């Protein structure tokens, strides 16, 4: 158990819909990272937050947005979903100067 | 961020030592070298991190030559359960973490 909790574990939704993925980081970790991994594809970095502020942005679509709340949990919002958005979405957290710990992911299926 | 190059795939046998080399020619002074392991449908798991020379922990060793332009992850006496994708990452601590394509390691009985 990495200490990072992602909910829900599985999500099935229709095209055009909007979903919210939630991540609770390890206690004390200020950094949260979001990644997308499609079938047999690499881990695509989406965005990083540090103590509530956006720190780095990767290949995140405009239809996607994220935020980190004062209690340090983070949410990734995906809207106007398309079939190609079906993927595993991972969240990771890290403390200052430490390695990242990943959650078990949310498997999103868009039908 | 320094670009990394590692073999796409490797095969080995149970009980063997496996060495995976990663090339990072444009590594910067403040960059660390970090390796992660990922099993199918699971999040990556940290294996080891180093800056220079040699680092060893309970699961692996990391060898870094003086010029730091490459690094080698060494897995002693692998088992079938070591079959996974191994990622080499180079970057500053607390920076964004970018994964490449990794090395798909297949351990054979």
mmCIF file of C-alpha atoms in Angstrom:
data_model
loop_
_atom_site.group_PDB
_atom_site.id
_atom_site.type_symbol
_atom_site.label_atom_id
_atom_site.label_comp_id
_atom_site.label_asym_id
_atom_site.label_seq_id
_atom_site.Cartn_x
_atom_site.Cartn_y
_atom_site.Cartn_z
ATOM 1 C CA UNK A 1 0.000 0.000 0.000
ATOM 2 C CA UNK A 2 1.570 3.250 -1.206
ATOM 3 C CA UNK A 3 -0.576 5.430 1.026
ATOM 4 C CA UNK A 4 -2.056 7.230 -1.986
ATOM 5 C CA UNK A 5 -5.777 6.644 -2.424
ATOM 6 C CA UNK A 6 -7.616 7.078 -5.677
ATOM 7 C CA UNK A 7 -11.350 6.890 -6.122
ATOM 8 C CA UNK A 8 -13.221 5.486 -7.827
ATOM 9 C CA UNK A 9 -11.273 2.421 -8.931
ATOM 10 C CA UNK A 10 -13.430 1.929 -11.988
ATOM 11 C CA UNK A 11 -15.655 4.304 -13.908
ATOM 12 C CA UNK A 12 -17.789 3.679 -16.957
ATOM 13 C CA UNK A 13 -19.433 6.611 -18.617
ATOM 14 C CA UNK A 14 -20.774 7.747 -21.967
ATOM 15 C CA UNK A 15 -19.220 10.052 -24.518
ATOM 16 C CA UNK A 16 -19.870 13.682 -23.859
ATOM 17 C CA UNK A 17 -20.133 13.227 -20.110
ATOM 18 C CA UNK A 18 -18.027 14.727 -17.332
ATOM 19 C CA UNK A 19 -16.313 12.840 -14.523
ATOM 20 C CA UNK A 20 -14.222 13.698 -11.495
ATOM 21 C CA UNK A 21 -11.373 11.557 -10.277
ATOM 22 C CA UNK A 22 -10.176 11.991 -6.732
ATOM 23 C CA UNK A 23 -6.758 11.538 -5.175
ATOM 24 C CA UNK A 24 -5.796 11.588 -1.510
ATOM 25 C CA UNK A 25 -2.025 11.917 -1.155
ATOM 26 C CA UNK A 26 0.142 10.379 1.517
ATOM 27 C CA UNK A 27 0.021 12.220 4.790
ATOM 28 C CA UNK A 28 2.328 15.207 4.651
ATOM 29 C CA UNK A 29 3.068 15.057 0.923
ATOM 30 C CA UNK A 30 2.619 18.452 -0.703
ATOM 31 C CA UNK A 31 3.095 17.453 -4.350
ATOM 32 C CA UNK A 32 0.435 15.700 -6.379
ATOM 33 C CA UNK A 33 0.936 14.477 -9.931
ATOM 34 C CA UNK A 34 -1.608 13.192 -12.439
ATOM 35 C CA UNK A 35 -0.866 10.774 -15.277
ATOM 36 C CA UNK A 36 -2.807 9.127 -18.060
ATOM 37 C CA UNK A 37 -1.899 5.673 -19.338
ATOM 38 C CA UNK A 38 -3.775 4.280 -22.322
ATOM 39 C CA UNK A 39 -3.680 0.603 -23.221
ATOM 40 C CA UNK A 40 -0.096 -0.436 -23.896
ATOM 41 C CA UNK A 41 0.991 3.182 -23.871
ATOM 42 C CA UNK A 42 3.418 5.016 -21.673
ATOM 43 C CA UNK A 43 2.632 7.203 -18.735
ATOM 44 C CA UNK A 44 1.671 10.653 -19.965
ATOM 45 C CA UNK A 45 2.292 13.400 -17.459
ATOM 46 C CA UNK A 46 -0.734 15.658 -17.164
ATOM 47 C CA UNK A 47 -0.171 18.118 -14.347
ATOM 48 C CA UNK A 48 1.580 18.686 -11.031
ATOM 49 C CA UNK A 49 0.359 20.609 -8.001
ATOM 50 C CA UNK A 50 2.409 21.695 -5.030
ATOM 51 C CA UNK A 51 0.692 22.846 -1.861
ATOM 52 C CA UNK A 52 -2.388 23.973 -3.709
ATOM 53 C CA UNK A 53 -0.656 25.706 -6.599
ATOM 54 C CA UNK A 54 -0.173 24.441 -10.127
ATOM 55 C CA UNK A 55 3.530 23.721 -10.544
ATOM 56 C CA UNK A 56 3.935 22.096 -13.927
ATOM 57 C CA UNK A 57 1.743 21.256 -16.839
ATOM 58 C CA UNK A 58 2.180 18.445 -19.312
ATOM 59 C CA UNK A 59 0.068 17.202 -22.164
ATOM 60 C CA UNK A 60 -3.214 17.980 -20.520
ATOM 61 C CA UNK A 61 -6.133 18.620 -22.832
ATOM 62 C CA UNK A 62 -8.221 21.766 -22.453
ATOM 63 C CA UNK A 63 -11.184 19.512 -21.668
ATOM 64 C CA UNK A 64 -9.308 18.348 -18.569
ATOM 65 C CA UNK A 65 -8.703 20.384 -15.459
ATOM 66 C CA UNK A 66 -7.392 19.714 -12.001
ATOM 67 C CA UNK A 67 -7.048 21.347 -8.638
ATOM 68 C CA UNK A 68 -5.514 20.701 -5.263
ATOM 69 C CA UNK A 69 -7.527 21.649 -2.228
ATOM 70 C CA UNK A 70 -6.350 23.092 1.122
ATOM 71 C CA UNK A 71 -6.414 19.613 2.669
ATOM 72 C CA UNK A 72 -4.050 18.606 -0.176
ATOM 73 C CA UNK A 73 -6.370 16.164 -1.863
ATOM 74 C CA UNK A 74 -6.676 16.655 -5.592
ATOM 75 C CA UNK A 75 -9.317 16.189 -8.229
ATOM 76 C CA UNK A 76 -8.973 15.678 -11.950
ATOM 77 C CA UNK A 77 -11.994 16.746 -13.958
ATOM 78 C CA UNK A 78 -12.508 15.302 -17.411
ATOM 79 C CA UNK A 79 -15.275 16.773 -19.537
ATOM 80 C CA UNK A 80 -16.791 16.230 -22.976
ATOM 81 C CA UNK A 81 -15.420 12.738 -22.794
ATOM 82 C CA UNK A 82 -14.401 10.926 -25.942
ATOM 83 C CA UNK A 83 -13.737 7.254 -26.575
ATOM 84 C CA UNK A 84 -10.018 8.008 -26.710
ATOM 85 C CA UNK A 85 -10.055 9.228 -23.131
ATOM 86 C CA UNK A 86 -10.496 5.658 -21.955
ATOM 87 C CA UNK A 87 -7.384 4.953 -19.930
ATOM 88 C CA UNK A 88 -5.901 4.363 -16.523
ATOM 89 C CA UNK A 89 -5.442 7.597 -14.628
ATOM 90 C CA UNK A 90 -2.808 7.595 -11.926
ATOM 91 C CA UNK A 91 -2.192 10.018 -9.169
ATOM 92 C CA UNK A 92 1.102 10.222 -7.311
ATOM 93 C CA UNK A 93 2.258 12.201 -4.327
ATOM 94 C CA UNK A 94 5.681 13.183 -3.089
ATOM 95 C CA UNK A 95 7.216 14.980 -0.192
ATOM 96 C CA UNK A 96 10.034 17.483 -0.473
ATOM 97 C CA UNK A 97 12.946 15.766 -2.176
ATOM 98 C CA UNK A 98 11.400 12.325 -1.915
ATOM 99 C CA UNK A 99 10.356 9.796 -4.499
ATOM 100 C CA UNK A 100 6.808 9.697 -5.789
ATOM 101 C CA UNK A 101 4.286 7.193 -4.517
ATOM 102 C CA UNK A 102 1.566 6.160 -6.908
ATOM 103 C CA UNK A 103 -2.004 5.187 -6.287
ATOM 104 C CA UNK A 104 -3.645 2.144 -7.800
ATOM 105 C CA UNK A 105 -5.290 4.221 -10.477
ATOM 106 C CA UNK A 106 -8.769 4.853 -11.776
ATOM 107 C CA UNK A 107 -9.733 2.885 -14.843
ATOM 108 C CA UNK A 108 -11.970 5.049 -16.987
ATOM 109 C CA UNK A 109 -13.993 3.484 -19.765
ATOM 110 C CA UNK A 110 -15.876 5.771 -22.117
ATOM 111 C CA UNK A 111 -18.573 4.036 -24.146
ATOM 112 C CA UNK B 1 14.645 17.690 -18.774
ATOM 113 C CA UNK B 2 17.380 15.304 -19.798
ATOM 114 C CA UNK B 3 16.333 12.767 -22.409
ATOM 115 C CA UNK B 4 16.856 9.136 -21.496
ATOM 116 C CA UNK B 5 17.417 6.154 -23.759
ATOM 117 C CA UNK B 6 17.001 2.599 -22.576
ATOM 118 C CA UNK B 7 16.418 -0.740 -24.324
ATOM 119 C CA UNK B 8 12.832 -1.344 -25.351
ATOM 120 C CA UNK B 9 12.857 -4.893 -24.041
ATOM 121 C CA UNK B 10 15.070 -7.497 -22.406
ATOM 122 C CA UNK B 11 14.737 -11.176 -21.608
ATOM 123 C CA UNK B 12 16.515 -13.021 -18.836
ATOM 124 C CA UNK B 13 16.199 -16.198 -16.829
ATOM 125 C CA UNK B 14 15.277 -16.781 -13.255
ATOM 126 C CA UNK B 15 18.224 -16.611 -10.904
ATOM 127 C CA UNK B 16 20.286 -14.415 -13.216
ATOM 128 C CA UNK B 17 21.511 -10.915 -12.532
ATOM 129 C CA UNK B 18 19.916 -8.388 -14.846
ATOM 130 C CA UNK B 19 21.522 -5.099 -15.789
ATOM 131 C CA UNK B 20 19.508 -2.415 -17.550
ATOM 132 C CA UNK B 21 21.487 0.520 -18.863
ATOM 133 C CA UNK B 22 20.081 3.974 -19.389
ATOM 134 C CA UNK B 23 21.760 6.688 -21.405
ATOM 135 C CA UNK B 24 21.305 10.342 -20.418
ATOM 136 C CA UNK B 25 23.941 12.365 -22.218
ATOM 137 C CA UNK B 26 22.600 15.801 -21.336
ATOM 138 C CA UNK B 27 22.089 15.250 -17.637
ATOM 139 C CA UNK B 28 22.285 18.484 -15.668
ATOM 140 C CA UNK B 29 24.238 19.192 -12.505
ATOM 141 C CA UNK B 30 21.180 19.160 -10.252
ATOM 142 C CA UNK B 31 19.613 16.084 -11.820
ATOM 143 C CA UNK B 32 19.143 12.817 -9.981
ATOM 144 C CA UNK B 33 18.676 9.415 -11.609
ATOM 145 C CA UNK B 34 15.631 7.483 -10.503
ATOM 146 C CA UNK B 35 14.267 4.096 -11.478
ATOM 147 C CA UNK B 36 10.676 2.929 -11.193
ATOM 148 C CA UNK B 37 9.062 -0.454 -11.781
ATOM 149 C CA UNK B 38 5.575 -0.923 -13.132
ATOM 150 C CA UNK B 39 3.443 -4.050 -13.290
ATOM 151 C CA UNK B 40 0.451 -4.209 -15.658
ATOM 152 C CA UNK B 41 -2.497 -2.137 -14.489
ATOM 153 C CA UNK B 42 -0.624 -0.911 -11.418
ATOM 154 C CA UNK B 43 0.979 2.383 -10.577
ATOM 155 C CA UNK B 44 4.767 2.640 -10.848
ATOM 156 C CA UNK B 45 6.791 1.812 -7.778
ATOM 157 C CA UNK B 46 10.034 3.517 -6.807
ATOM 158 C CA UNK B 47 13.064 1.250 -6.927
ATOM 159 C CA UNK B 48 16.161 3.351 -6.370
ATOM 160 C CA UNK B 49 17.624 6.819 -6.794
ATOM 161 C CA UNK B 50 21.169 8.065 -7.050
ATOM 162 C CA UNK B 51 23.316 11.038 -7.941
ATOM 163 C CA UNK B 52 26.744 9.527 -8.485
ATOM 164 C CA UNK B 53 28.831 6.379 -7.903
ATOM 165 C CA UNK B 54 26.893 3.443 -6.508
ATOM 166 C CA UNK B 55 23.707 3.131 -4.531
ATOM 167 C CA UNK B 56 22.367 -0.134 -3.142
ATOM 168 C CA UNK B 57 19.169 -1.007 -1.376
ATOM 169 C CA UNK B 58 17.359 -4.222 -0.573
ATOM 170 C CA UNK B 59 16.045 -4.717 -4.100
ATOM 171 C CA UNK B 60 18.600 -3.247 -6.521
ATOM 172 C CA UNK B 61 21.860 -1.467 -7.132
ATOM 173 C CA UNK B 62 22.411 1.607 -9.232
ATOM 174 C CA UNK B 63 25.774 2.229 -10.834
ATOM 175 C CA UNK B 64 26.583 5.719 -12.080
ATOM 176 C CA UNK B 65 29.941 6.467 -13.750
ATOM 177 C CA UNK B 66 31.849 9.632 -13.017
ATOM 178 C CA UNK B 67 30.574 11.476 -16.090
ATOM 179 C CA UNK B 68 26.958 10.589 -15.133
ATOM 180 C CA UNK B 69 25.992 10.257 -18.789
ATOM 181 C CA UNK B 70 24.629 6.784 -18.202
ATOM 182 C CA UNK B 71 23.473 4.588 -15.368
ATOM 183 C CA UNK B 72 22.886 0.880 -14.849
ATOM 184 C CA UNK B 73 20.169 -0.672 -12.768
ATOM 185 C CA UNK B 74 21.222 -4.058 -11.466
ATOM 186 C CA UNK B 75 18.665 -6.577 -10.240
ATOM 187 C CA UNK B 76 20.295 -9.513 -8.457
ATOM 188 C CA UNK B 77 18.926 -13.032 -8.932
ATOM 189 C CA UNK B 78 15.683 -12.139 -10.662
ATOM 190 C CA UNK B 79 12.508 -14.168 -10.347
ATOM 191 C CA UNK B 80 9.405 -14.448 -12.505
ATOM 192 C CA UNK B 81 7.791 -11.747 -10.391
ATOM 193 C CA UNK B 82 10.379 -9.249 -11.619
ATOM 194 C CA UNK B 83 8.742 -9.277 -15.041
ATOM 195 C CA UNK B 84 7.687 -5.660 -15.433
ATOM 196 C CA UNK B 85 8.464 -2.380 -17.157
ATOM 197 C CA UNK B 86 11.415 -0.482 -15.734
ATOM 198 C CA UNK B 87 11.675 3.261 -16.204
ATOM 199 C CA UNK B 88 14.788 5.379 -15.949
ATOM 200 C CA UNK B 89 14.121 9.012 -15.113
ATOM 201 C CA UNK B 90 16.449 11.959 -14.858
ATOM 202 C CA UNK B 91 15.518 15.247 -13.282
ATOM 203 C CA UNK B 92 15.705 17.554 -10.312
ATOM 204 C CA UNK B 93 14.041 16.550 -7.103
ATOM 205 C CA UNK B 94 10.582 18.081 -6.696
ATOM 206 C CA UNK B 95 10.449 18.701 -10.444
ATOM 207 C CA UNK B 96 7.828 17.233 -12.726
ATOM 208 C CA UNK B 97 8.310 13.503 -13.238
ATOM 209 C CA UNK B 98 8.370 12.514 -16.885
ATOM 210 C CA UNK B 99 8.353 8.858 -17.865
ATOM 211 C CA UNK B 100 9.794 7.557 -21.107
ATOM 212 C CA UNK B 101 8.854 4.288 -22.755
ATOM 213 C CA UNK B 102 10.795 2.170 -20.293
ATOM 214 C CA UNK B 103 12.324 -1.276 -20.670
ATOM 215 C CA UNK B 104 10.001 -4.244 -20.752
ATOM 216 C CA UNK B 105 11.812 -6.975 -18.813
ATOM 217 C CA UNK B 106 10.632 -10.524 -19.312
ATOM 218 C CA UNK B 107 11.937 -13.175 -16.959
ATOM 219 C CA UNK B 108 11.820 -16.720 -18.261
ATOM 220 C CA UNK B 109 11.705 -19.866 -16.110
#
